[in-house]
């Protein structure tokens, strides 16, 4: 495999910047652009050692800094690795990188270092995916989940289910000599128990991921309600800081305003909409259209109503428009005499709460509790097994469907072959999850999402 290099620190001015080189020639290349002050040869440096010295090119000295050497297979990628740390100037880093490329390294693609770690058996695909989650984690629990996956929690569970299915397959093979035979009753019972157990474990993985997503990836949430009910006040309350973080997407206040906020552990990708209502104003019509699209895409709707006024036609239209969605009705302005009670709405929404958005200290805990309840995050243990990506969820879903089909085939008294085909499909899906049998396209798709230098 070729030797590749990239700037691994952000492309911005900083105290220190680091260029990573990985591949057979990594240390040779470092030896040609770095001179240790000790006078020692870079080629003699042992793995896990560092040297202070100067980086140089044909024109002379570029900067002083530190070279760290790792020797294969004991490195992140499993290859020879040289890490060149210099002062964190963009121009400076690019100059050192240019020299490294001149000396024969190729530019590393996004995620290439981690991809090499995967290809060299340093980690499996589910662990590799958690590396990006670790980098993008925006809270303690998202971090815990990513770390658990990196340590192999998902891989172990997927492997365990996979092994059980392979054993079931092997037991079935005993009957394969009689392809037209039904599975004997005794075998049938134990096989059914095994498959049911696998189904349960897969369901648990998927369920925890779906609930955990509210914490790790965030929930697309739309705040809607007619004008003046308190949407902006609620948005500001959730943002925790008046106006400052609220960013208009386009130049009109009638348009959609978006912000990501954290309420307790839950991450909400919030959109405050212009209010879905009939209008003849052209600009406002565009805003209303966008609001409708947002609401259609949302995974959660916060429907704000003015509790000091009875439900009117516009409120009802909005309730009808968002029917079928996961909704929390927020009866706002509870400090004013009430004209609306939760009983009026209970049947229509998942949760109904009464707050005064003006009084954030009392309103926030009420909101947080309702969110945790509706999104099901209460009681989730983020140190446990949590799938790290939509891709992993798809693999589990495919495995689950195959196991379910196998159970149905068993129940219907189908032949050994029919059951085996479905179990094999489930095994295949789980091997794709960990990357033991993932095609090149799958692997490439995983690493394309990475940043350059990781
Ligand atoms: P939006 O048009 O839905 O975004 O509503 P705003 O957030 O701009 O609020 C409309 C008006 O209602 C403003 O004058 C707010 O100060 C007021 N308001 C918002 N929340 C409350 C509340 O909890 N109690 C009372 N009394 N007024 C509120």
Coordinates of C-alpha atoms and ligand atoms in Angstrom, one line a residue:
X1 CA 0.0 0.0 0.0
X2 CA 1.2 3.5 -0.7
X3 CA 2.5 5.9 1.9
X4 CA 0.0 8.7 2.6
X5 CA 0.0 12.0 4.4
X6 CA -2.4 14.7 5.6
X7 CA -2.7 17.5 8.1
X8 CA -4.4 15.8 11.1
X9 CA -5.2 18.9 13.1
X10 CA -7.9 21.4 12.0
X11 CA -6.9 23.7 9.1
X12 CA -6.9 26.8 11.3
X13 CA -4.3 28.8 13.2
X14 CA -3.5 27.1 16.5
X15 CA -0.7 26.5 19.0
X16 CA 0.4 23.2 17.4
X17 CA -0.3 21.6 14.1
X18 CA 0.3 17.9 13.2
X19 CA 1.0 16.2 9.9
X20 CA 0.6 12.4 9.9
X21 CA 2.4 10.1 7.5
X22 CA 1.5 6.4 7.3
X23 CA 2.9 3.6 5.2
X24 CA 6.0 1.7 4.5
X25 CA 8.0 4.9 3.7
X26 CA 6.7 7.1 6.4
X27 CA 9.8 7.1 8.5
X28 CA 12.2 7.4 5.4
X29 CA 10.2 10.4 4.3
X30 CA 10.4 12.0 7.8
X31 CA 14.1 11.4 7.8
X32 CA 14.4 13.5 4.6
X33 CA 12.5 16.6 6.0
X34 CA 13.4 16.5 9.7
X35 CA 16.8 16.8 11.4
X36 CA 16.9 15.9 15.2
X37 CA 19.0 18.4 17.2
X38 CA 20.7 15.5 18.9
X39 CA 22.3 14.6 15.6
X40 CA 20.9 11.1 15.8
X41 CA 19.5 9.5 12.6
X42 CA 15.7 9.3 12.2
X43 CA 16.1 5.9 10.7
X44 CA 17.5 4.6 14.0
X45 CA 14.5 5.9 16.1
X46 CA 12.6 3.1 17.7
X47 CA 8.8 3.0 17.8
X48 CA 7.0 5.2 20.4
X49 CA 10.0 7.6 20.5
X50 CA 10.1 11.3 19.9
X51 CA 12.8 13.7 18.8
X52 CA 13.0 17.5 18.8
X53 CA 14.6 19.1 15.8
X54 CA 14.0 21.2 12.6
X55 CA 11.8 20.6 9.6
X56 CA 13.4 21.7 6.3
X57 CA 12.9 21.7 2.5
X58 CA 15.3 22.4 -0.4
X59 CA 15.2 26.1 0.4
X60 CA 16.2 25.5 4.1
X61 CA 14.7 25.5 7.5
X62 CA 10.8 25.7 7.7
X63 CA 10.2 25.4 11.5
X64 CA 11.3 23.6 14.6
X65 CA 9.2 20.9 16.2
X66 CA 8.8 17.3 17.3
X67 CA 8.8 14.0 15.3
X68 CA 7.0 11.0 16.8
X69 CA 7.8 7.6 15.4
X70 CA 5.6 4.5 15.5
X71 CA 6.7 1.3 13.9
X72 CA 4.4 -1.3 12.2
X73 CA 2.4 -3.0 13.5
X74 CA 2.3 -0.9 16.7
X75 CA 0.5 2.2 15.4
X76 CA -3.0 3.5 14.8
X77 CA -3.0 2.3 11.2
X78 CA -0.9 -0.8 11.8
X79 CA 1.7 0.7 9.5
X80 CA 4.9 2.7 10.0
X81 CA 3.7 6.2 11.1
X82 CA 5.5 9.5 11.5
X83 CA 3.8 12.4 13.2
X84 CA 5.3 15.8 12.6
X85 CA 4.3 18.4 15.1
X86 CA 5.1 22.0 14.3
X87 CA 3.7 25.4 15.1
X88 CA 0.0 25.5 14.1
X89 CA 0.1 28.0 11.2
X90 CA -1.9 27.1 8.1
X91 CA 0.8 28.3 5.7
X92 CA 3.5 26.6 7.8
X93 CA 1.6 23.2 7.9
X94 CA 0.9 23.3 4.2
X95 CA 4.6 24.0 3.6
X96 CA 5.7 21.0 5.6
X97 CA 3.0 18.8 4.0
X98 CA 4.1 20.0 0.5
X99 CA 7.6 18.8 1.3
X100 CA 6.3 15.5 2.5
X101 CA 4.3 15.0 -0.7
X102 CA 7.4 16.0 -2.8
X103 CA 9.3 13.3 -1.0
X104 CA 6.9 10.6 -2.3
X105 CA 3.8 10.5 0.0
X106 CA 0.4 10.7 -1.5
X107 CA -2.4 12.8 -0.2
X108 CA -4.6 10.8 2.3
X109 CA -8.3 10.6 1.4
X110 CA -10.9 11.4 4.1
X111 CA -10.7 8.8 6.8
X112 CA -7.8 7.0 5.1
X113 CA -5.8 6.5 8.3
X114 CA -8.8 4.8 10.1
X115 CA -9.6 2.9 6.9
X116 CA -6.0 1.5 7.0
X117 CA -6.5 0.7 10.6
X118 CA -9.6 -1.3 9.6
X119 CA -7.9 -3.0 6.6
X120 CA -4.9 -3.9 8.8
X121 CA -7.2 -5.5 11.4
X122 CA -6.7 -2.9 14.1
X123 CA -10.4 -2.4 14.5
X124 CA -13.6 -3.6 12.9
X125 CA -16.0 -1.5 10.9
X126 CA -18.4 -0.7 13.8
X127 CA -15.4 0.5 15.9
X128 CA -14.1 2.6 13.0
X129 CA -17.5 4.3 12.8
X130 CA -17.4 5.2 16.5
X131 CA -14.2 7.1 15.9
X132 CA -16.2 9.8 14.0
X133 CA -18.9 9.7 16.7
X134 CA -16.2 10.3 19.3
X135 CA -15.0 13.4 17.4
X136 CA -18.5 14.8 16.8
X137 CA -19.9 14.0 20.3
X138 CA -21.6 17.0 21.8
X139 CA -22.3 15.7 25.3
X140 CA -21.1 13.4 28.0
X141 CA -23.5 10.6 27.0
X142 CA -22.8 10.7 23.3
X143 CA -19.2 10.5 24.3
X144 CA -19.8 7.5 26.5
X145 CA -21.7 5.7 23.8
X146 CA -18.9 6.3 21.2
X147 CA -16.3 5.1 23.6
X148 CA -18.2 1.9 24.4
X149 CA -18.5 1.2 20.7
X150 CA -14.9 1.9 20.1
X151 CA -14.0 -0.5 22.8
X152 CA -16.0 -3.1 20.9
X153 CA -19.3 -3.3 22.7
X154 CA -21.4 -3.4 19.5
X155 CA -18.9 -5.8 17.8
X156 CA -19.1 -8.2 20.7
X157 CA -22.9 -8.3 20.7
X158 CA -23.2 -8.6 16.9
X159 CA -20.6 -11.4 17.0
X160 CA -22.4 -13.2 19.8
X161 CA -25.7 -13.2 17.9
X162 CA -23.9 -14.1 14.7
X163 CA -22.2 -17.1 16.4
X164 CA -25.5 -18.3 17.9
X165 CA -27.0 -18.2 14.4
X166 CA -24.0 -20.0 12.9
X167 CA -24.4 -22.7 15.5
X168 CA -28.1 -23.0 14.7
X169 CA -27.1 -23.4 11.1
X170 CA -24.6 -26.1 11.9
X171 CA -27.3 -28.0 13.9
X172 CA -29.6 -27.7 11.0
X173 CA -26.9 -29.1 8.7
X174 CA -27.4 -32.4 10.5
X175 CA -30.7 -32.6 8.7
X176 CA -29.5 -31.4 5.4
X177 CA -29.0 -34.9 4.2
X178 CA -32.8 -35.2 4.2
X179 CA -33.6 -32.0 2.3
X180 CA -37.3 -32.8 2.0
X181 CA -37.8 -33.6 5.7
X182 CA -39.5 -31.4 8.1
X183 CA -37.4 -30.5 11.2
X184 CA -38.2 -32.9 14.0
X185 CA -40.3 -31.5 16.8
X186 CA -37.5 -31.5 19.4
X187 CA -35.1 -29.7 17.2
X188 CA -37.8 -27.3 16.1
X189 CA -38.4 -26.2 19.7
X190 CA -34.8 -25.5 20.6
X191 CA -34.2 -23.8 17.3
X192 CA -37.3 -21.6 17.9
X193 CA -36.0 -20.7 21.3
X194 CA -32.6 -19.8 19.9
X195 CA -34.0 -17.7 17.0
X196 CA -36.4 -15.9 19.4
X197 CA -33.5 -15.0 21.6
X198 CA -31.6 -13.6 18.7
X199 CA -34.6 -11.7 17.6
X200 CA -35.0 -10.2 21.0
X201 CA -31.3 -9.1 21.1
X202 CA -31.5 -7.5 17.7
X203 CA -34.7 -5.7 18.7
X204 CA -33.0 -4.4 21.9
X205 CA -30.1 -3.1 19.8
X206 CA -32.4 -1.3 17.4
X207 CA -34.6 0.0 20.1
X208 CA -31.8 1.5 22.1
X209 CA -30.3 3.1 19.0
X210 CA -33.6 4.7 18.1
X211 CA -34.0 6.1 21.6
X212 CA -30.3 7.0 22.0
X213 CA -30.3 9.0 18.8
X214 CA -32.1 11.7 20.6
X215 CA -28.9 12.1 22.6
X216 CA -26.2 11.2 20.1
X217 CA -27.4 12.5 16.8
X218 CA -30.3 14.7 17.9
X219 CA -33.9 15.0 16.9
X220 CA -35.2 17.1 14.1
X221 CA -37.8 19.2 15.9
X222 CA -40.1 21.8 14.7
X223 CA -41.7 24.5 16.8
X224 CA -45.0 25.5 15.3
X225 CA -48.0 27.5 16.3
X226 CA -49.9 30.5 15.2
X227 CA -48.3 34.0 15.6
X228 CA -47.9 35.4 19.1
X229 CA -48.4 32.2 21.0
X230 CA -44.8 32.4 22.2
X231 CA -42.7 30.3 19.7
X232 CA -39.8 32.7 19.7
X233 CA -39.9 33.0 23.4
X234 CA -39.7 29.2 23.7
X235 CA -36.9 29.1 21.2
X236 CA -34.9 31.6 23.2
X237 CA -35.6 29.7 26.4
X238 CA -34.4 26.5 24.8
X239 CA -31.3 28.2 23.4
X240 CA -30.6 29.4 26.9
X241 CA -29.4 32.8 25.6
X242 CA -31.7 35.4 24.1
X243 CA -31.5 35.8 20.4
X244 CA -27.7 35.4 20.1
X245 CA -27.6 31.8 18.9
X246 CA -30.8 32.0 16.8
X247 CA -29.7 32.2 13.2
X248 CA -32.1 33.3 10.5
X249 CA -31.7 30.9 7.6
X250 CA -32.7 33.5 5.0
X251 CA -33.0 37.2 5.4
X252 CA -36.6 37.4 6.6
X253 CA -38.0 37.0 10.0
X254 CA -41.0 35.2 8.4
X255 CA -38.7 32.4 7.4
X256 CA -37.5 29.3 9.3
X257 CA -35.0 29.9 12.1
X258 CA -32.8 27.0 13.0
X259 CA -30.6 26.1 16.0
X260 CA -29.3 23.0 17.7
X261 CA -29.9 23.0 21.5
X262 CA -29.3 20.6 24.3
X263 CA -32.1 20.1 26.9
X264 CA -30.6 17.9 29.6
X265 CA -29.0 15.1 27.5
X266 CA -31.3 15.5 24.6
X267 CA -30.1 17.2 21.4
X268 CA -32.8 19.1 19.5
X269 CA -32.2 20.4 16.0
X270 CA -34.9 23.1 16.3
X271 CA -36.7 24.9 13.6
X272 CA -38.9 27.8 14.6
X273 CA -41.4 28.2 11.8
X274 CA -43.2 31.2 10.5
X275 CA -46.5 29.6 11.6
X276 CA -48.5 27.5 9.2
X277 CA -51.4 29.5 8.1
X278 CA -53.2 30.8 5.1
X279 CA -51.8 34.0 3.6
X280 CA -51.8 36.0 0.4
X281 CA -48.5 37.8 1.0
X282 CA -46.0 36.3 -1.5
X283 CA -43.0 36.4 0.8
X284 CA -45.0 35.0 3.7
X285 CA -46.3 32.2 1.4
X286 CA -42.8 31.1 0.8
X287 CA -42.1 31.0 4.6
X288 CA -45.3 29.1 5.2
X289 CA -44.4 26.6 2.5
X290 CA -40.9 26.1 4.1
X291 CA -42.5 25.7 7.5
X292 CA -44.8 23.0 6.1
X293 CA -41.9 21.1 4.6
X294 CA -40.0 21.3 7.8
X295 CA -42.9 20.0 9.8
X296 CA -43.3 17.1 7.3
X297 CA -39.6 16.1 7.8
X298 CA -39.6 16.6 11.6
X299 CA -39.3 13.7 14.0
X300 CA -40.9 15.8 16.7
X301 CA -43.3 18.7 16.7
X302 CA -43.6 21.1 19.6
X303 CA -47.0 22.7 19.0
X304 CA -47.3 25.9 20.9
X305 CA -50.7 27.1 21.9
X306 CA -51.8 30.2 23.9
X307 CA -53.4 28.8 27.0
X308 CA -55.1 32.1 27.7
X309 CA -57.3 31.7 24.6
X310 CA -59.6 28.9 23.6
X311 CA -58.7 26.8 20.6
X312 CA -59.6 28.5 17.4
X313 CA -59.8 27.4 13.8
X314 CA -56.2 28.2 13.1
X315 CA -55.1 26.0 16.1
X316 CA -57.3 23.2 14.9
X317 CA -56.0 23.4 11.4
X318 CA -52.4 23.1 12.7
X319 CA -53.4 20.1 14.8
X320 CA -54.9 18.5 11.7
X321 CA -51.8 19.4 9.6
X322 CA -49.4 17.7 12.0
X323 CA -51.6 14.7 12.9
X324 CA -49.8 11.4 12.9
X325 CA -46.5 13.0 14.0
X326 CA -44.9 12.6 17.4
X327 CA -46.2 15.8 19.1
X328 CA -45.9 17.6 22.3
X329 CA -48.5 20.3 22.8
X330 CA -47.2 23.2 24.8
X331 CA -49.9 25.3 26.4
X332 CA -48.0 28.5 26.9
X333 CA -48.7 31.7 29.0
X334 CA -49.8 29.7 32.1
X335 CA -49.3 32.9 34.1
X336 CA -52.5 34.3 32.5
X337 CA -56.0 33.1 33.3
X338 CA -56.5 29.8 31.5
X339 CA -58.9 29.3 28.7
X340 CA -57.5 26.0 27.5
X341 CA -56.7 22.9 29.5
X342 CA -54.6 19.8 28.7
X343 CA -57.9 17.8 28.7
X344 CA -58.9 19.6 25.6
X345 CA -55.9 18.1 23.7
X346 CA -54.8 14.9 25.6
X347 CA -56.4 12.6 23.0
X348 CA -54.7 14.2 20.1
X349 CA -51.1 14.6 21.2
X350 CA -48.4 12.3 22.8
X351 CA -47.9 14.7 25.7
X352 CA -49.5 18.0 26.8
X353 CA -47.8 20.4 29.2
X354 CA -48.6 23.7 30.6
X355 CA -45.8 26.3 31.0
X356 CA -45.0 30.0 30.9
X357 CA -42.1 30.4 28.5
X358 CA -41.4 33.7 30.2
X359 CA -40.5 31.8 33.4
X360 CA -37.6 29.7 32.2
X361 CA -36.5 28.2 35.5
X362 CA -39.9 26.6 36.1
X363 CA -40.6 25.8 32.4
X364 CA -37.3 24.1 31.5
X365 CA -37.5 21.1 33.9
X366 CA -41.1 20.5 32.8
X367 CA -40.0 20.5 29.2
X368 CA -37.1 18.3 29.8
X369 CA -39.1 15.7 31.6
X370 CA -41.7 15.6 28.8
X371 CA -39.0 15.3 26.1
X372 CA -37.3 12.4 28.0
X373 CA -40.6 10.7 28.3
X374 CA -41.7 11.1 24.7
X375 CA -38.3 10.4 23.2
X376 CA -37.8 7.4 25.6
X377 CA -34.3 8.4 26.7
X378 CA -34.9 8.1 30.4
X379 CA -33.1 5.1 31.8
X380 CA -30.9 4.5 28.7
X381 CA -27.4 3.4 29.7
X382 CA -24.9 5.0 27.3
X383 CA -22.1 2.9 28.6
X384 CA -23.8 -0.1 27.2
X385 CA -24.0 -1.4 23.7
X386 CA -25.3 1.3 21.4
X387 CA -25.1 1.1 17.6
X388 CA -22.9 3.8 16.1
X389 CA -24.6 4.6 12.8
X390 CA -27.6 4.3 10.6
X391 CA -25.7 1.8 8.6
X392 CA -25.3 -0.5 11.6
X393 CA -29.0 -0.1 12.3
X394 CA -29.8 -1.2 8.7
X395 CA -27.6 -4.3 9.2
X396 CA -29.4 -5.1 12.4
X397 CA -32.8 -4.5 10.8
X398 CA -31.9 -6.8 7.9
X399 CA -30.8 -9.5 10.3
X400 CA -33.9 -9.0 12.4
X401 CA -36.2 -9.4 9.3
X402 CA -34.3 -12.6 8.2
X403 CA -34.5 -14.1 11.7
X404 CA -38.3 -13.2 11.8
X405 CA -38.7 -14.9 8.4
X406 CA -36.8 -18.0 9.7
X407 CA -39.1 -18.2 12.7
X408 CA -42.2 -18.0 10.4
X409 CA -40.7 -20.7 8.2
X410 CA -40.2 -22.9 11.2
X411 CA -43.7 -22.2 12.4
X412 CA -45.2 -23.1 9.0
X413 CA -43.3 -26.4 9.1
X414 CA -41.1 -25.5 6.2
X415 CA -38.1 -27.6 5.2
X416 CA -34.6 -27.3 6.6
X417 CA -33.4 -25.5 3.5
X418 CA -36.0 -22.8 3.7
X419 CA -35.0 -22.0 7.3
X420 CA -31.3 -22.1 6.6
X421 CA -31.6 -19.6 3.8
X422 CA -33.0 -17.0 6.2
X423 CA -30.5 -17.7 8.9
X424 CA -27.7 -17.3 6.4
X425 CA -29.1 -13.9 5.4
X426 CA -29.1 -12.8 9.0
X427 CA -25.5 -14.0 9.5
X428 CA -24.5 -12.1 6.3
X429 CA -26.1 -8.9 7.6
X430 CA -24.3 -9.2 10.9
X431 CA -20.9 -9.8 9.2
X432 CA -21.5 -6.7 7.1
X433 CA -22.1 -4.8 10.4
X434 CA -18.7 -5.6 11.8
X435 CA -17.1 -5.5 8.3
X436 CA -16.0 -9.1 8.3
X437 CA -17.8 -9.5 5.0
X438 CA -18.5 -6.0 3.9
X439 CA -17.9 -5.2 0.2
X440 CA -15.6 -2.4 -1.0
X441 CA -18.5 -0.1 -1.6
X442 CA -19.8 -0.4 1.9
X443 CA -16.3 0.2 3.3
X444 CA -15.7 3.2 1.1
X445 CA -19.1 4.7 2.0
X446 CA -18.2 4.5 5.7
X447 CA -14.9 6.3 5.4
X448 CA -16.1 8.9 2.9
X449 CA -17.9 10.5 5.9
X450 CA -14.7 11.0 7.8
X451 CA -12.7 14.1 7.9
X452 CA -9.3 14.4 6.2
X453 CA -6.5 13.5 8.6
X454 CA -8.4 11.0 10.7
Ligands
LIG1 P1 -44.3 34.0 18.4 O1 -45.0 35.0 17.4 O2 -45.2 32.7 18.5 O3 -42.9 33.7 18.1 O4 -44.5 34.7 19.8 P2 -43.4 35.5 20.7 O5 -42.5 34.6 21.3 O6 -42.9 36.6 19.9 O7 -44.4 36.0 21.8 C1 -45.5 36.8 21.5 C2 -45.9 37.6 22.7 O8 -46.3 36.8 23.8 C3 -44.7 38.4 23.3 O9 -45.2 39.7 23.7 C4 -44.2 37.6 24.4 O10 -43.6 38.4 25.4 C5 -45.5 37.0 25.0 N1 -45.3 35.8 25.7 C6 -44.5 34.7 25.4 N2 -44.5 33.8 26.3 C7 -45.3 34.3 27.3 C8 -45.8 33.8 28.6 O11 -45.4 32.7 29.0 N3 -46.6 34.5 29.3 C9 -47.1 35.8 28.8 N4 -47.9 36.4 29.6 N5 -46.7 36.3 27.7 C10 -45.8 35.5 26.9

